[in-house]
Every structure is written in C-alpha cells, then in structure tokens.
PDB file of C-alpha atoms and ligand atoms in Angstrom:
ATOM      1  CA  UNK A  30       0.000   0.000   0.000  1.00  0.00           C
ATOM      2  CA  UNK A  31       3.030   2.062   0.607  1.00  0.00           C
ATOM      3  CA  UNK A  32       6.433   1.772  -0.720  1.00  0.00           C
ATOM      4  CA  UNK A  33       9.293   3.607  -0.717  1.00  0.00           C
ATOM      5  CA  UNK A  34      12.207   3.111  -2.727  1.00  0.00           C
ATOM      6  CA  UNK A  35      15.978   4.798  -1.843  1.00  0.00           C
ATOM      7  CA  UNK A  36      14.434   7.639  -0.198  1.00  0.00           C
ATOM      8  CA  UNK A  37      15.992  10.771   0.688  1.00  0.00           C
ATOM      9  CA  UNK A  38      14.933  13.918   2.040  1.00  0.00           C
ATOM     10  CA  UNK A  39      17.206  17.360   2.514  1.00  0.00           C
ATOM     11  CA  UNK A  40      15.734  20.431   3.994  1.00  0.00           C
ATOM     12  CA  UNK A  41      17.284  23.694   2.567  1.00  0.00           C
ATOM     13  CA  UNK A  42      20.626  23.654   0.844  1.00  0.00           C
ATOM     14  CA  UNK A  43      23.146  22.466   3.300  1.00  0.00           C
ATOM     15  CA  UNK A  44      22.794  19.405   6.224  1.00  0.00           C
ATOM     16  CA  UNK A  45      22.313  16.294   5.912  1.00  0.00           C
ATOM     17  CA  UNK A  46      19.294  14.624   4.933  1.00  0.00           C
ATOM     18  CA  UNK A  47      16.461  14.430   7.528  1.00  0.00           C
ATOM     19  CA  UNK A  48      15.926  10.463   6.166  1.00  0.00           C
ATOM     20  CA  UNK A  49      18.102   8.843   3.626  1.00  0.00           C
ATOM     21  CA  UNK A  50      18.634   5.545   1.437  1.00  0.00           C
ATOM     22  CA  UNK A  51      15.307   4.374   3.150  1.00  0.00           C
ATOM     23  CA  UNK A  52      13.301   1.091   1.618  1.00  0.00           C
ATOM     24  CA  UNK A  53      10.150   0.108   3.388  1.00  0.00           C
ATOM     25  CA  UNK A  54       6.951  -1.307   2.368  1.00  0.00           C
ATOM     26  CA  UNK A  55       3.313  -1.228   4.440  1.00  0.00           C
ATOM     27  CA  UNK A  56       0.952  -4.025   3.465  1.00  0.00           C
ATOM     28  CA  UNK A  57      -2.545  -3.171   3.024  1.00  0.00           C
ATOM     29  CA  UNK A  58      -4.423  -3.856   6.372  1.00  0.00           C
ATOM     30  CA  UNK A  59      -1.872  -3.433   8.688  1.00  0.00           C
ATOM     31  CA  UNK A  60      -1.373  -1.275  11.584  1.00  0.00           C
ATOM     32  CA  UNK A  61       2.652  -0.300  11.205  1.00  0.00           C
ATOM     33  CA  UNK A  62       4.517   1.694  13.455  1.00  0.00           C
ATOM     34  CA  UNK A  63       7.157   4.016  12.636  1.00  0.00           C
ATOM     35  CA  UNK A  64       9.288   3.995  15.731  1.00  0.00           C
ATOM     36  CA  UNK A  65      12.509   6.053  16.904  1.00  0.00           C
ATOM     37  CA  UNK A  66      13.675   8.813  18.919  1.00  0.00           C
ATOM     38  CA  UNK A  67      13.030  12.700  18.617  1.00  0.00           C
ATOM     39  CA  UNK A  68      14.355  14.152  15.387  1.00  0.00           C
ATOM     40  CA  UNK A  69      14.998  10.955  13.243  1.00  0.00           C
ATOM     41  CA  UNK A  70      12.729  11.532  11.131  1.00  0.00           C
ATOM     42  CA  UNK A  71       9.711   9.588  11.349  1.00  0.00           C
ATOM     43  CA  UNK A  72       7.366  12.924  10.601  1.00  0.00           C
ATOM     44  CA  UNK A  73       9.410  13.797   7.933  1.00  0.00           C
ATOM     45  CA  UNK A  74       8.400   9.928   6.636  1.00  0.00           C
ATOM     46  CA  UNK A  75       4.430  10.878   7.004  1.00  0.00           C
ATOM     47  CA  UNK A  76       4.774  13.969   5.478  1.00  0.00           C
ATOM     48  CA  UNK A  77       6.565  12.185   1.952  1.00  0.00           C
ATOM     49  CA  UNK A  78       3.695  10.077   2.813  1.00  0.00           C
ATOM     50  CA  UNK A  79       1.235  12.941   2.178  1.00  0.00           C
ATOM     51  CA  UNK A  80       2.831  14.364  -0.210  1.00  0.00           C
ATOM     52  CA  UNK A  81       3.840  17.729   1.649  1.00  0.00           C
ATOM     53  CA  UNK A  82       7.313  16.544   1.006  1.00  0.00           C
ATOM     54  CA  UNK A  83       8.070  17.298  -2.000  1.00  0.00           C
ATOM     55  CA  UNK A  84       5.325  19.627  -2.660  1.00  0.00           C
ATOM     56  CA  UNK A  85       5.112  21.839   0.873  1.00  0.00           C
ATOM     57  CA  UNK A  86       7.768  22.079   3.704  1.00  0.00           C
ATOM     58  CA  UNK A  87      10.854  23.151   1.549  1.00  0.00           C
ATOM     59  CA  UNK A  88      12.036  18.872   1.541  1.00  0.00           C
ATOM     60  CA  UNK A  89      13.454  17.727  -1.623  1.00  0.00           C
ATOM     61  CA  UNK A  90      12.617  14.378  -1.957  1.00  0.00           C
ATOM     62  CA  UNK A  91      15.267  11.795  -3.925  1.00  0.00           C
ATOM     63  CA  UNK A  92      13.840   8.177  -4.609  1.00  0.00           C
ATOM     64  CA  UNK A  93      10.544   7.122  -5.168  1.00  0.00           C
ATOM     65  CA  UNK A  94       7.378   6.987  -2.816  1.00  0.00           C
ATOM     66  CA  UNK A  95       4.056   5.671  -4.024  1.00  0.00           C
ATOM     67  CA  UNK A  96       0.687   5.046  -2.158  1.00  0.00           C
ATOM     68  CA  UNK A  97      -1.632   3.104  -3.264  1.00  0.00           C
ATOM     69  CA  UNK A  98       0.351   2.936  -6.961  1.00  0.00           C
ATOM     70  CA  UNK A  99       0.244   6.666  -6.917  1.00  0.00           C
ATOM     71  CA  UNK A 100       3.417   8.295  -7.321  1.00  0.00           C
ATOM     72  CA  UNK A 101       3.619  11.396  -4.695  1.00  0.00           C
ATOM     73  CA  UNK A 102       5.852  13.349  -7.174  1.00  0.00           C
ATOM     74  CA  UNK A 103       3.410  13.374  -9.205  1.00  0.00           C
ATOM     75  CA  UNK A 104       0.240  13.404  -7.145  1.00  0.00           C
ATOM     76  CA  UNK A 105      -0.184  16.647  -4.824  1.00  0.00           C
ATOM     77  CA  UNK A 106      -1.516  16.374  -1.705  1.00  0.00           C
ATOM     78  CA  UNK A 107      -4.970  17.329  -2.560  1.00  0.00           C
ATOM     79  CA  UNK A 108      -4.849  14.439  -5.223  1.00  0.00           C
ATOM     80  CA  UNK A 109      -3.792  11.707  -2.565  1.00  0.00           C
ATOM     81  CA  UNK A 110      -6.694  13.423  -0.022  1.00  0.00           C
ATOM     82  CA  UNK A 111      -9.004  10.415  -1.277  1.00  0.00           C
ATOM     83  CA  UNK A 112      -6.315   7.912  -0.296  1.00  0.00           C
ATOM     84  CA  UNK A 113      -4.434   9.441   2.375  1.00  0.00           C
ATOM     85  CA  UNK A 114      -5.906  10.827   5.662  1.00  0.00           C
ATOM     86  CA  UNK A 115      -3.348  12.481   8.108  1.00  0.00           C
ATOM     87  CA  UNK A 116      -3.649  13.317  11.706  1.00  0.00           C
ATOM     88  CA  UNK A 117      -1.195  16.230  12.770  1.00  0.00           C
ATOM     89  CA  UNK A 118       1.049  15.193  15.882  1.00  0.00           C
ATOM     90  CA  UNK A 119      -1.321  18.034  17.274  1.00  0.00           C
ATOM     91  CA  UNK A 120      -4.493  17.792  15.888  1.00  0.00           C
ATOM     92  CA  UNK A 121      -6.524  19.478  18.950  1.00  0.00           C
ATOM     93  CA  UNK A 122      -4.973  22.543  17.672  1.00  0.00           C
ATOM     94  CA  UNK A 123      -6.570  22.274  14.167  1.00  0.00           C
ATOM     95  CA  UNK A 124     -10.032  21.978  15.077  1.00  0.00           C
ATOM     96  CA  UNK A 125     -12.206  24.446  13.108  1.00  0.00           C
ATOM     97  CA  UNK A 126     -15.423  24.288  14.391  1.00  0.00           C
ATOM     98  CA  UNK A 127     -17.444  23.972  17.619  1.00  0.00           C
ATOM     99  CA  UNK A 128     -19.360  20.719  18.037  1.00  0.00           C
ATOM    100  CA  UNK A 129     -18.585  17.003  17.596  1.00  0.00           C
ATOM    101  CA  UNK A 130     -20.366  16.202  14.476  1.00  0.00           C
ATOM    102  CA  UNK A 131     -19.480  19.468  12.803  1.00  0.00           C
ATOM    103  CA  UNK A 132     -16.040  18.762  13.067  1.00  0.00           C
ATOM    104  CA  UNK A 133     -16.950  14.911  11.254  1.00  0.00           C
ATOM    105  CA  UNK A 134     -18.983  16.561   8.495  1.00  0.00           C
ATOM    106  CA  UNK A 135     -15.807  19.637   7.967  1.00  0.00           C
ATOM    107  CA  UNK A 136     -13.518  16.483   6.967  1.00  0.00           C
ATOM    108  CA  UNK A 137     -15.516  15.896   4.011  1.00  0.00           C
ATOM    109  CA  UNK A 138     -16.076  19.276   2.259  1.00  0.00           C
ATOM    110  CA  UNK A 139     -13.712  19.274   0.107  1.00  0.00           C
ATOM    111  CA  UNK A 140     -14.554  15.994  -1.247  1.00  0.00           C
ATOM    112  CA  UNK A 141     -17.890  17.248  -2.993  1.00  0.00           C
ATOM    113  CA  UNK A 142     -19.802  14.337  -1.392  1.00  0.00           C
ATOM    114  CA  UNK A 143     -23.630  14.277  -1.915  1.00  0.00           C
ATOM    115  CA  UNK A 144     -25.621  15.940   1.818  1.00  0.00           C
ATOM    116  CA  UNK A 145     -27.160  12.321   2.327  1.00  0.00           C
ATOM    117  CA  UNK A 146     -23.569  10.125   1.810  1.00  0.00           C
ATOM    118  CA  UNK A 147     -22.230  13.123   4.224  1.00  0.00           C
ATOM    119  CA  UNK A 148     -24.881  12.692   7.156  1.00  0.00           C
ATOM    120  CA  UNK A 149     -24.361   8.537   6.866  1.00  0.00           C
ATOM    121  CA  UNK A 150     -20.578   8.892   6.765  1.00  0.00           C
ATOM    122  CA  UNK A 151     -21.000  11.091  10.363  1.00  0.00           C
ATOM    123  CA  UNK A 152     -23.362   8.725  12.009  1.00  0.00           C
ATOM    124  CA  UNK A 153     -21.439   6.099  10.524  1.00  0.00           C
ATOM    125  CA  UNK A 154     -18.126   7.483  12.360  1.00  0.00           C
ATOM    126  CA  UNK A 155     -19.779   8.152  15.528  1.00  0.00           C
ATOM    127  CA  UNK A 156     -20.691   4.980  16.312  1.00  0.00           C
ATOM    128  CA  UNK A 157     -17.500   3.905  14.874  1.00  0.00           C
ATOM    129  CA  UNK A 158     -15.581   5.897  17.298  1.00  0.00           C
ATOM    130  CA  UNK A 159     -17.882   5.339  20.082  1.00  0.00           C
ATOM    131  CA  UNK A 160     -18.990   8.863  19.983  1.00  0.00           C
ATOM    132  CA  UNK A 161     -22.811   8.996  19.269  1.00  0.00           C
ATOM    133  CA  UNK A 162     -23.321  10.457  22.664  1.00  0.00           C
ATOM    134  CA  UNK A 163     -21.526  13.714  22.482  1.00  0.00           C
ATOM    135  CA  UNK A 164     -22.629  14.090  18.971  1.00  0.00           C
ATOM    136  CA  UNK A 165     -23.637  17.977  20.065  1.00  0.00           C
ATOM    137  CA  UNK A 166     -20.976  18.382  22.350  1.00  0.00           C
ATOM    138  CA  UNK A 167     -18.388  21.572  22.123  1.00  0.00           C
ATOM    139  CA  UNK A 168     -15.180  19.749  21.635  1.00  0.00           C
ATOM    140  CA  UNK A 169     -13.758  22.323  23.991  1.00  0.00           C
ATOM    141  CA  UNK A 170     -15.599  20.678  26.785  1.00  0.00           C
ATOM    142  CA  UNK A 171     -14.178  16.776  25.764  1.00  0.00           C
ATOM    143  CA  UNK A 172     -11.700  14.970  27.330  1.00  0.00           C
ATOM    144  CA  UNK A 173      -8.305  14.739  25.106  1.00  0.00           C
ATOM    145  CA  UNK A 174      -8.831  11.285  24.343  1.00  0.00           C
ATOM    146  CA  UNK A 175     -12.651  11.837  23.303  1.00  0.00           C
ATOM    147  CA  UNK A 176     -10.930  14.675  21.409  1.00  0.00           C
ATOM    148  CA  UNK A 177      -8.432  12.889  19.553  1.00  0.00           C
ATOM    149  CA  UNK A 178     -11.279  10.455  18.562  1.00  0.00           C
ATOM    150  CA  UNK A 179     -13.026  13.349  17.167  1.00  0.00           C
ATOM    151  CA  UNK A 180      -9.385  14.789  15.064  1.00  0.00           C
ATOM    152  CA  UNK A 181      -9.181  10.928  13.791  1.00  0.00           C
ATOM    153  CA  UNK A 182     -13.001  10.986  13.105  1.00  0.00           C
ATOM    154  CA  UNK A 183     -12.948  13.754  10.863  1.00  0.00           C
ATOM    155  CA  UNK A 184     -10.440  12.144   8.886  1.00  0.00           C
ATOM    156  CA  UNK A 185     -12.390   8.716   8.874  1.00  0.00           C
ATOM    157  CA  UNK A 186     -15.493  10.154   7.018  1.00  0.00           C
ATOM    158  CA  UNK A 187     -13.380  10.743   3.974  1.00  0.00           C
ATOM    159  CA  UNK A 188     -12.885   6.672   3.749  1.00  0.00           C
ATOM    160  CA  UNK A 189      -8.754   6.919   3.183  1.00  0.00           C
ATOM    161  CA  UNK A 190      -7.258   3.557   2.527  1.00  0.00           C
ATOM    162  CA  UNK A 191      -3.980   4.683   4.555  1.00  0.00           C
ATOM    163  CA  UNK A 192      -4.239   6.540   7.763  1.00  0.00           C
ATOM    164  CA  UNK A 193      -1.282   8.171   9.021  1.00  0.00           C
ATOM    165  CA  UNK A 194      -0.765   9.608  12.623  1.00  0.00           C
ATOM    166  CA  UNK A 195       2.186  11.024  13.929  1.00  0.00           C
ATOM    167  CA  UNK A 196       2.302  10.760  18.016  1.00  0.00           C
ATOM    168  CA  UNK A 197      -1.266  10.710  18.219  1.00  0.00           C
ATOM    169  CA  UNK A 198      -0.717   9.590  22.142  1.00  0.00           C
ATOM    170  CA  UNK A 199       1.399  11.589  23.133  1.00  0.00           C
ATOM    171  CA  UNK A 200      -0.595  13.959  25.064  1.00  0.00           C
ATOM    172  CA  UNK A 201      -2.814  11.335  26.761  1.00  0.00           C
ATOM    173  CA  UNK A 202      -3.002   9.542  29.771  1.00  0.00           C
ATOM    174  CA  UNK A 203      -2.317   5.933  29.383  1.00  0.00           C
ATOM    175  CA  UNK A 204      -5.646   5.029  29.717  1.00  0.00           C
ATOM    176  CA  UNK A 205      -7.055   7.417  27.034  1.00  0.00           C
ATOM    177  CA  UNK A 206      -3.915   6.146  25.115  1.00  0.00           C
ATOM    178  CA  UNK A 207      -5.327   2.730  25.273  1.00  0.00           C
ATOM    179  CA  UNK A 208      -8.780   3.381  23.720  1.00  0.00           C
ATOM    180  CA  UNK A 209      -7.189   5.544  21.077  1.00  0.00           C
ATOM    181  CA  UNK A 210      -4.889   2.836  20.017  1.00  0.00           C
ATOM    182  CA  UNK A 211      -7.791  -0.337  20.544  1.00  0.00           C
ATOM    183  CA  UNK A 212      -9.921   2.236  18.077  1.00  0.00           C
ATOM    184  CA  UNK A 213      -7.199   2.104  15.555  1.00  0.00           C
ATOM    185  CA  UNK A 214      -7.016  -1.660  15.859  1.00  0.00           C
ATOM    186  CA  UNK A 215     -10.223  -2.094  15.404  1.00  0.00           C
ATOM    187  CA  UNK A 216     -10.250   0.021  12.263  1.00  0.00           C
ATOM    188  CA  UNK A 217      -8.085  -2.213  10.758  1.00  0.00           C
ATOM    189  CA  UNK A 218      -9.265  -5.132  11.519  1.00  0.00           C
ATOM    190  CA  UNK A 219     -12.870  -4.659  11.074  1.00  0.00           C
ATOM    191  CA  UNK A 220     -12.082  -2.276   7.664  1.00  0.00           C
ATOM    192  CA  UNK A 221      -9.120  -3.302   6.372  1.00  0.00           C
ATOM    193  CA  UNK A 222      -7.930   0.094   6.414  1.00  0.00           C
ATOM    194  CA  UNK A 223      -3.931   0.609   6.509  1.00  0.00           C
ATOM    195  CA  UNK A 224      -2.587   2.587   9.414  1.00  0.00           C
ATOM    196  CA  UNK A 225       1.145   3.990  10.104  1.00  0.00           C
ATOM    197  CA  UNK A 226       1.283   5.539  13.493  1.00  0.00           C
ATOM    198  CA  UNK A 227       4.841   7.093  14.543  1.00  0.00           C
ATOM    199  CA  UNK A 228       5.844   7.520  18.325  1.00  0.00           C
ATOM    200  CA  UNK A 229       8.721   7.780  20.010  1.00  0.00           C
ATOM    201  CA  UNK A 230       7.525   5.446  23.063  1.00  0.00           C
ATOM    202  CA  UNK A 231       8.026   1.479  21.433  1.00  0.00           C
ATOM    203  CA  UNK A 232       6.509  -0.181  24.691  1.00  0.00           C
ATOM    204  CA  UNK A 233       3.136   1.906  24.327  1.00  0.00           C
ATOM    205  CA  UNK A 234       2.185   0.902  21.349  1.00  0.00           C
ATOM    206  CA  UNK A 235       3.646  -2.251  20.539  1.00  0.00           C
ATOM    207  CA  UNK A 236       1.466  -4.646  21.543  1.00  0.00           C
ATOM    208  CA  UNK A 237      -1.007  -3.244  18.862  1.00  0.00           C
ATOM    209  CA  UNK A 238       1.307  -3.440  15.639  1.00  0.00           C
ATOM    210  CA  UNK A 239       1.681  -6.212  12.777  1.00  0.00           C
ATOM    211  CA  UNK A 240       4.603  -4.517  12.045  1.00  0.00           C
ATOM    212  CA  UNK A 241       7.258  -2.100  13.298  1.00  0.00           C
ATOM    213  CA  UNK A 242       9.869   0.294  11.389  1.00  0.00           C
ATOM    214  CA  UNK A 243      12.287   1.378  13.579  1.00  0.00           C
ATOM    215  CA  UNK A 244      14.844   4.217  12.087  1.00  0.00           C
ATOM    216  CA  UNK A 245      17.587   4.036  15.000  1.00  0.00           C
ATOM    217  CA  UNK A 246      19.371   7.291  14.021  1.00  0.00           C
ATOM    218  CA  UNK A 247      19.737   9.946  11.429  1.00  0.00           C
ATOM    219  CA  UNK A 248      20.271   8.823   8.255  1.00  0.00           C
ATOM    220  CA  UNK A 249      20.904   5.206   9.310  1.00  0.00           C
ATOM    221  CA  UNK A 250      18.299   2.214   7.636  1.00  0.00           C
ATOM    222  CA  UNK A 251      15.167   1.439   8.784  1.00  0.00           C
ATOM    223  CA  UNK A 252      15.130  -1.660  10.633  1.00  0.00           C
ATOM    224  CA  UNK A 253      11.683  -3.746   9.661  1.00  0.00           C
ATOM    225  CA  UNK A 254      10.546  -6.442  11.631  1.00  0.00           C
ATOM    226  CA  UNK A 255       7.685  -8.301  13.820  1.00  0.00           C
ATOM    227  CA  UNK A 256       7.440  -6.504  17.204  1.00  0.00           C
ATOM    228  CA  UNK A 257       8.631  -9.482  19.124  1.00  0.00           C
ATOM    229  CA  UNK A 258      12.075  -9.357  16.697  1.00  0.00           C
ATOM    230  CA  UNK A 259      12.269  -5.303  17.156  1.00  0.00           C
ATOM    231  CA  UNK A 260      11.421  -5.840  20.689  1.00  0.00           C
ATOM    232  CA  UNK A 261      14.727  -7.765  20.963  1.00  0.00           C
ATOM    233  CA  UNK A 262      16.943  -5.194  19.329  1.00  0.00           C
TER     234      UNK A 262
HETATM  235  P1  ADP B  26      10.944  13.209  14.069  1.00  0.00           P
HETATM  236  O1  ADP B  26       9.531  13.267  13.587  1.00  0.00           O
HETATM  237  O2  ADP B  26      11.482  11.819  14.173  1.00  0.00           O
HETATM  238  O3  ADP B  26      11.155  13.980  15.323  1.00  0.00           O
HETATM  239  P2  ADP B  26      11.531  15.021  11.855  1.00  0.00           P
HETATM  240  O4  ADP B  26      11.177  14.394  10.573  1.00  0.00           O
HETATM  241  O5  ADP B  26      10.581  16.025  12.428  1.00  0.00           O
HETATM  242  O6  ADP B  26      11.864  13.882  12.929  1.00  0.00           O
HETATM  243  O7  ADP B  26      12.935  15.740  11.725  1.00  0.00           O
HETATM  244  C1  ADP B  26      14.072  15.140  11.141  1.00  0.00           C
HETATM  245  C2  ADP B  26      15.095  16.241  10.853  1.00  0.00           C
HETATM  246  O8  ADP B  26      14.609  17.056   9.808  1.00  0.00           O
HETATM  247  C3  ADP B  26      15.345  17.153  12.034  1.00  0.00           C
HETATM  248  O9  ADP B  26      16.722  17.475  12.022  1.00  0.00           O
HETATM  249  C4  ADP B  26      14.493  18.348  11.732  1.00  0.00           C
HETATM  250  O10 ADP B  26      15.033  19.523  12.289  1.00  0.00           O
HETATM  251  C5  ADP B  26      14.525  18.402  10.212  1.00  0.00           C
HETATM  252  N1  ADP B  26      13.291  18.983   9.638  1.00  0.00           N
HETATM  253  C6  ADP B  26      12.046  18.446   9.717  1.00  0.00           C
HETATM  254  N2  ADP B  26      11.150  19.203   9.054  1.00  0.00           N
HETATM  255  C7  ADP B  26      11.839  20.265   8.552  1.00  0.00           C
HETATM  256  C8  ADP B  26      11.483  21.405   7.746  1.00  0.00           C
HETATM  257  N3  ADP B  26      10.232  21.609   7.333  1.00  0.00           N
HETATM  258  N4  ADP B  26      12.476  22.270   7.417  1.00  0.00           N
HETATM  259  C9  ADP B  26      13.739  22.068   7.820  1.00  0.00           C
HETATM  260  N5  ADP B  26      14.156  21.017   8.559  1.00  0.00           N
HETATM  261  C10 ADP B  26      13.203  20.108   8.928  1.00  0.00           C
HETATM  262  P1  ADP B  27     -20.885   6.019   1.118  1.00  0.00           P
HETATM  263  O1  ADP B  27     -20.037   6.757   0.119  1.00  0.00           O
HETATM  264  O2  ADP B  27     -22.361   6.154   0.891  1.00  0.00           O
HETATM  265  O3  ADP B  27     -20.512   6.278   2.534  1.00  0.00           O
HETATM  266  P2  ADP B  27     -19.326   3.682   0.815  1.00  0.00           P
HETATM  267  O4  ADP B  27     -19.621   2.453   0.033  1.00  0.00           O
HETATM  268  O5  ADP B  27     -18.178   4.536   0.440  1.00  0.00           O
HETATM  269  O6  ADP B  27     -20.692   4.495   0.827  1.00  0.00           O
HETATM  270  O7  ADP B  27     -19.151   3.361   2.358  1.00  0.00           O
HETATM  271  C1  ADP B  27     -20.008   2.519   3.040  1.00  0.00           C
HETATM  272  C2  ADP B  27     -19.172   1.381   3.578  1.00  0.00           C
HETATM  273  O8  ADP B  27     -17.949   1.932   4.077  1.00  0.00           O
HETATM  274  C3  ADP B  27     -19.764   0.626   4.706  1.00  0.00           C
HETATM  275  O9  ADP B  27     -19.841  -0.720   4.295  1.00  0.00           O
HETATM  276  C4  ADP B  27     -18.794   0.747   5.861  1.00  0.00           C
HETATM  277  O10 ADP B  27     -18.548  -0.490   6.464  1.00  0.00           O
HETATM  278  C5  ADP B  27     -17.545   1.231   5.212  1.00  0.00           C
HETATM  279  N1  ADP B  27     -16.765   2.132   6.047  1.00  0.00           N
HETATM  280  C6  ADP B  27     -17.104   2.723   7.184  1.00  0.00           C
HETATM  281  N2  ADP B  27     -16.126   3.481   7.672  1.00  0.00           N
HETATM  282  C7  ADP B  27     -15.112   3.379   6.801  1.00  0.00           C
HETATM  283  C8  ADP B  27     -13.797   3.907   6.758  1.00  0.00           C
HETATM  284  N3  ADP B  27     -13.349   4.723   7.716  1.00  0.00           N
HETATM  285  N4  ADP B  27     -13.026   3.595   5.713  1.00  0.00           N
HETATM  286  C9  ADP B  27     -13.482   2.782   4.746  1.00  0.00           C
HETATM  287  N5  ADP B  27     -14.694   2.233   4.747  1.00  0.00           N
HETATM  288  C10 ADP B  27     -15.514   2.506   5.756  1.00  0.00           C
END
C-alpha cells in the first residue's frame, strides 16, 4: 500500500538529509509503526507520505514513494486526499469548528460528497468511534482522548485507505492512550484500512502493531521487523 524506494529527504541547501537511502513497504491492512527517537525523522516519513514533502515544507525528496500505486511526485496532496488521511502530531490545535459532528462533516467538504452520503458517513463514524453520545458536544468541553477520537473521526469520514498519525498519544493519559490505540485496531481489523502511526515510546504501542519500522538514528536504515524481533533489538 506504501512503498518507498531509496528515499531521501534534505531540507534547505546544506545538512544532511532528515531520512536517507530508506526502503520500506506497508501491506494493506496493517497497523505499522514508525518507531525512533526525537528528530529521526519519522514525521518527515508521514509527510513524503502525504505528499507535503516534495510539494510543501521546503524537503526535496530523492527516490521514489508511491501510495496506493500513486506516485507522490506526481500526485499533490490534494490528489492523494481520497487515499491518504493524516492526523497532525497536534491535531486538537486544528479543530475548526465547535461541536462534535461538525467537526466529522468539515472532513468531508472538500470531497464534494452528496448531503445524504455526508450525514451517513457522520453517524457512521460516531458509532464507529464510540462517539454517538456527544454528537452535540463543544469539543472544547471533551476529554483529550474523546478529542483525539473526534481529530481521527474527521479524517475517517473521507474513507482513506492509509491513515497516518504522527504521536497521536502523546498527550494522553495511558488510559485514554489505550482506547485511542484499541480504536485504531479495530479500524483495521474490522475495515481493512492501513494505518502507520509514529511515536517515540516502542513499549506503548507495541502490543497493537503487525509490524514495526524502527529508524535508529539519522540517516541510518530502517530496521523492519515483527514486534517481538524489534522488541529484541
Ligand atoms: P521526528 O519526527 O522523528 O522527530 P523530523 O522528521 O521532524 O523527525 O525531523 C528530522 C530532521 O529534519 C530534524 O533534524 C528536523 O530539524 C529536520 N526537519 C524536519 N522538518 C523540517 C522542515 N520543514 N524544514 C527544515 N528542517 C526540517
Ligand atoms: P458512502 O459513500 O455512501 O458512505 P461507501 O460504500 O463509500 O458508501 O461506504 C459505506 C461502507 O464503508 C460501509 O460498508 C462501511 O462499512 C464502510 N466504512 C465505514 N467506515 C469506513 C472507513 N473509515 N473507511 C473505509 N470504509 C468505511
């Protein structure tokens, strides 16, 4: 689902590259994480992911990245938007309007859906997410892990094969960490849909992954494995 091939990325003219040389493949239906300590460049990895590297945050990309067959060089972000859905590493910042299922039903505008396929997508979502109840709720007034649901949510009701999420724990308590991460699970078991989540924290997240990419240092290769072989590194 997505494959990257010799991958580099170089902010700006001088440095070196943020990732570099990097080969890794997601299968569809799998929840991957992309695992490794601050500054490696695992958010760097979503965004070539997205497509905002090369076409936003000054990266230069080298190599080739495609998702779902599409080639990001030559698909923008806006034309991956049906395939890709991203969650920011601080998505409770991004929130745009004031209750629950507004914020579900904003995710889709820009996809031109029909009013009907919009309302089923948000009840759809809500009971996905466990959410029906505070359907009319100001997100203001949520806990962060009901939030977070709701920032994953209103990516869910655009259908995207891959979700991507970069440290979408980190400002939870472990419990709230724990439903986020059993949601995600779910997802892709129950919908087949393909998630890569990146966090620096291996042992709070591991136990949900097929599969785990760990980049151990700038510029050095990924290491790809089962979690029980990375958890033995
Ligand atoms: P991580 O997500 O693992 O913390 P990042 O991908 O954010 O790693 O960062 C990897 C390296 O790339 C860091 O040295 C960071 O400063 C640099 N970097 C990331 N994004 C940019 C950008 N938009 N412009 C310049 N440098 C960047
Ligand atoms: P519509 O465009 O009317 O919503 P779809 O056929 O695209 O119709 O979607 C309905 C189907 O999508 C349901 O069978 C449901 O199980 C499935 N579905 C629900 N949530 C998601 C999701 N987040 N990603 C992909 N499929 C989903």
């Amino acid at each position: 689902m997505i494959r990257f091939e010799q991958v580099s990325v170089t902010y700006g003219d001088a440095g070196a590259p943020a990732v570099q040389g990097v080969d890794l493949t997601v299968p569809e239906g799998e929840l991957c994480l992309l695992v490794g300590p601050s500054g490696v460049g695992k958010s760097t990895v979503l965004n070539a992911i997205s497509g905002l590297v090369p076409h936003f945050t000054g990266g230069t990309l080298h190599g080739r990245v495609t998702v779902d067959g599409r080639d990001t060089r030559t698909h923008r972000p806006r034309e991956l938007a049906d395939v890709v859905g991203t969650v920011g590493q601080d998505p409770l910042s991004h929130f745009v309007t004031d209750t629950v299922e507004d914020e579900l039903a904003y995710g889709m505008e820009s996809l031109g859906l029909a009013p009907d396929v919009m309302r089923r997508r948000v009840e759809e979502t809500l009971d996905l997410l466990g959410l029906a109840g505070l359907r009319d709720r100001a997100i203001t007034t949520l806990s962060g892990g009901q939030q977070q649901r709701v920032a994953i949510g209103s990516v869910l009701t655009t259908h995207p094969k891959v979700l991507v999420l970069d440290e979408p724990t980190s400002a939870l308590d472990p419990a709230a960490a724990e439903e986020v991460l059993a949601m995600l699970q779910r997802l892709v078991h129950d919908l087949g849909t393909t998630v890569l989540l990146a966090e620096h924290r291996l042992e709070r997240v591991v136990q949900y992954a097929d599969q785990v990419i760990l980049l151990p240092a700038p510029g050095a290769a990924p290491v790809i494995g089962e979690p029980a072989e990375i958890m033995a590194i």
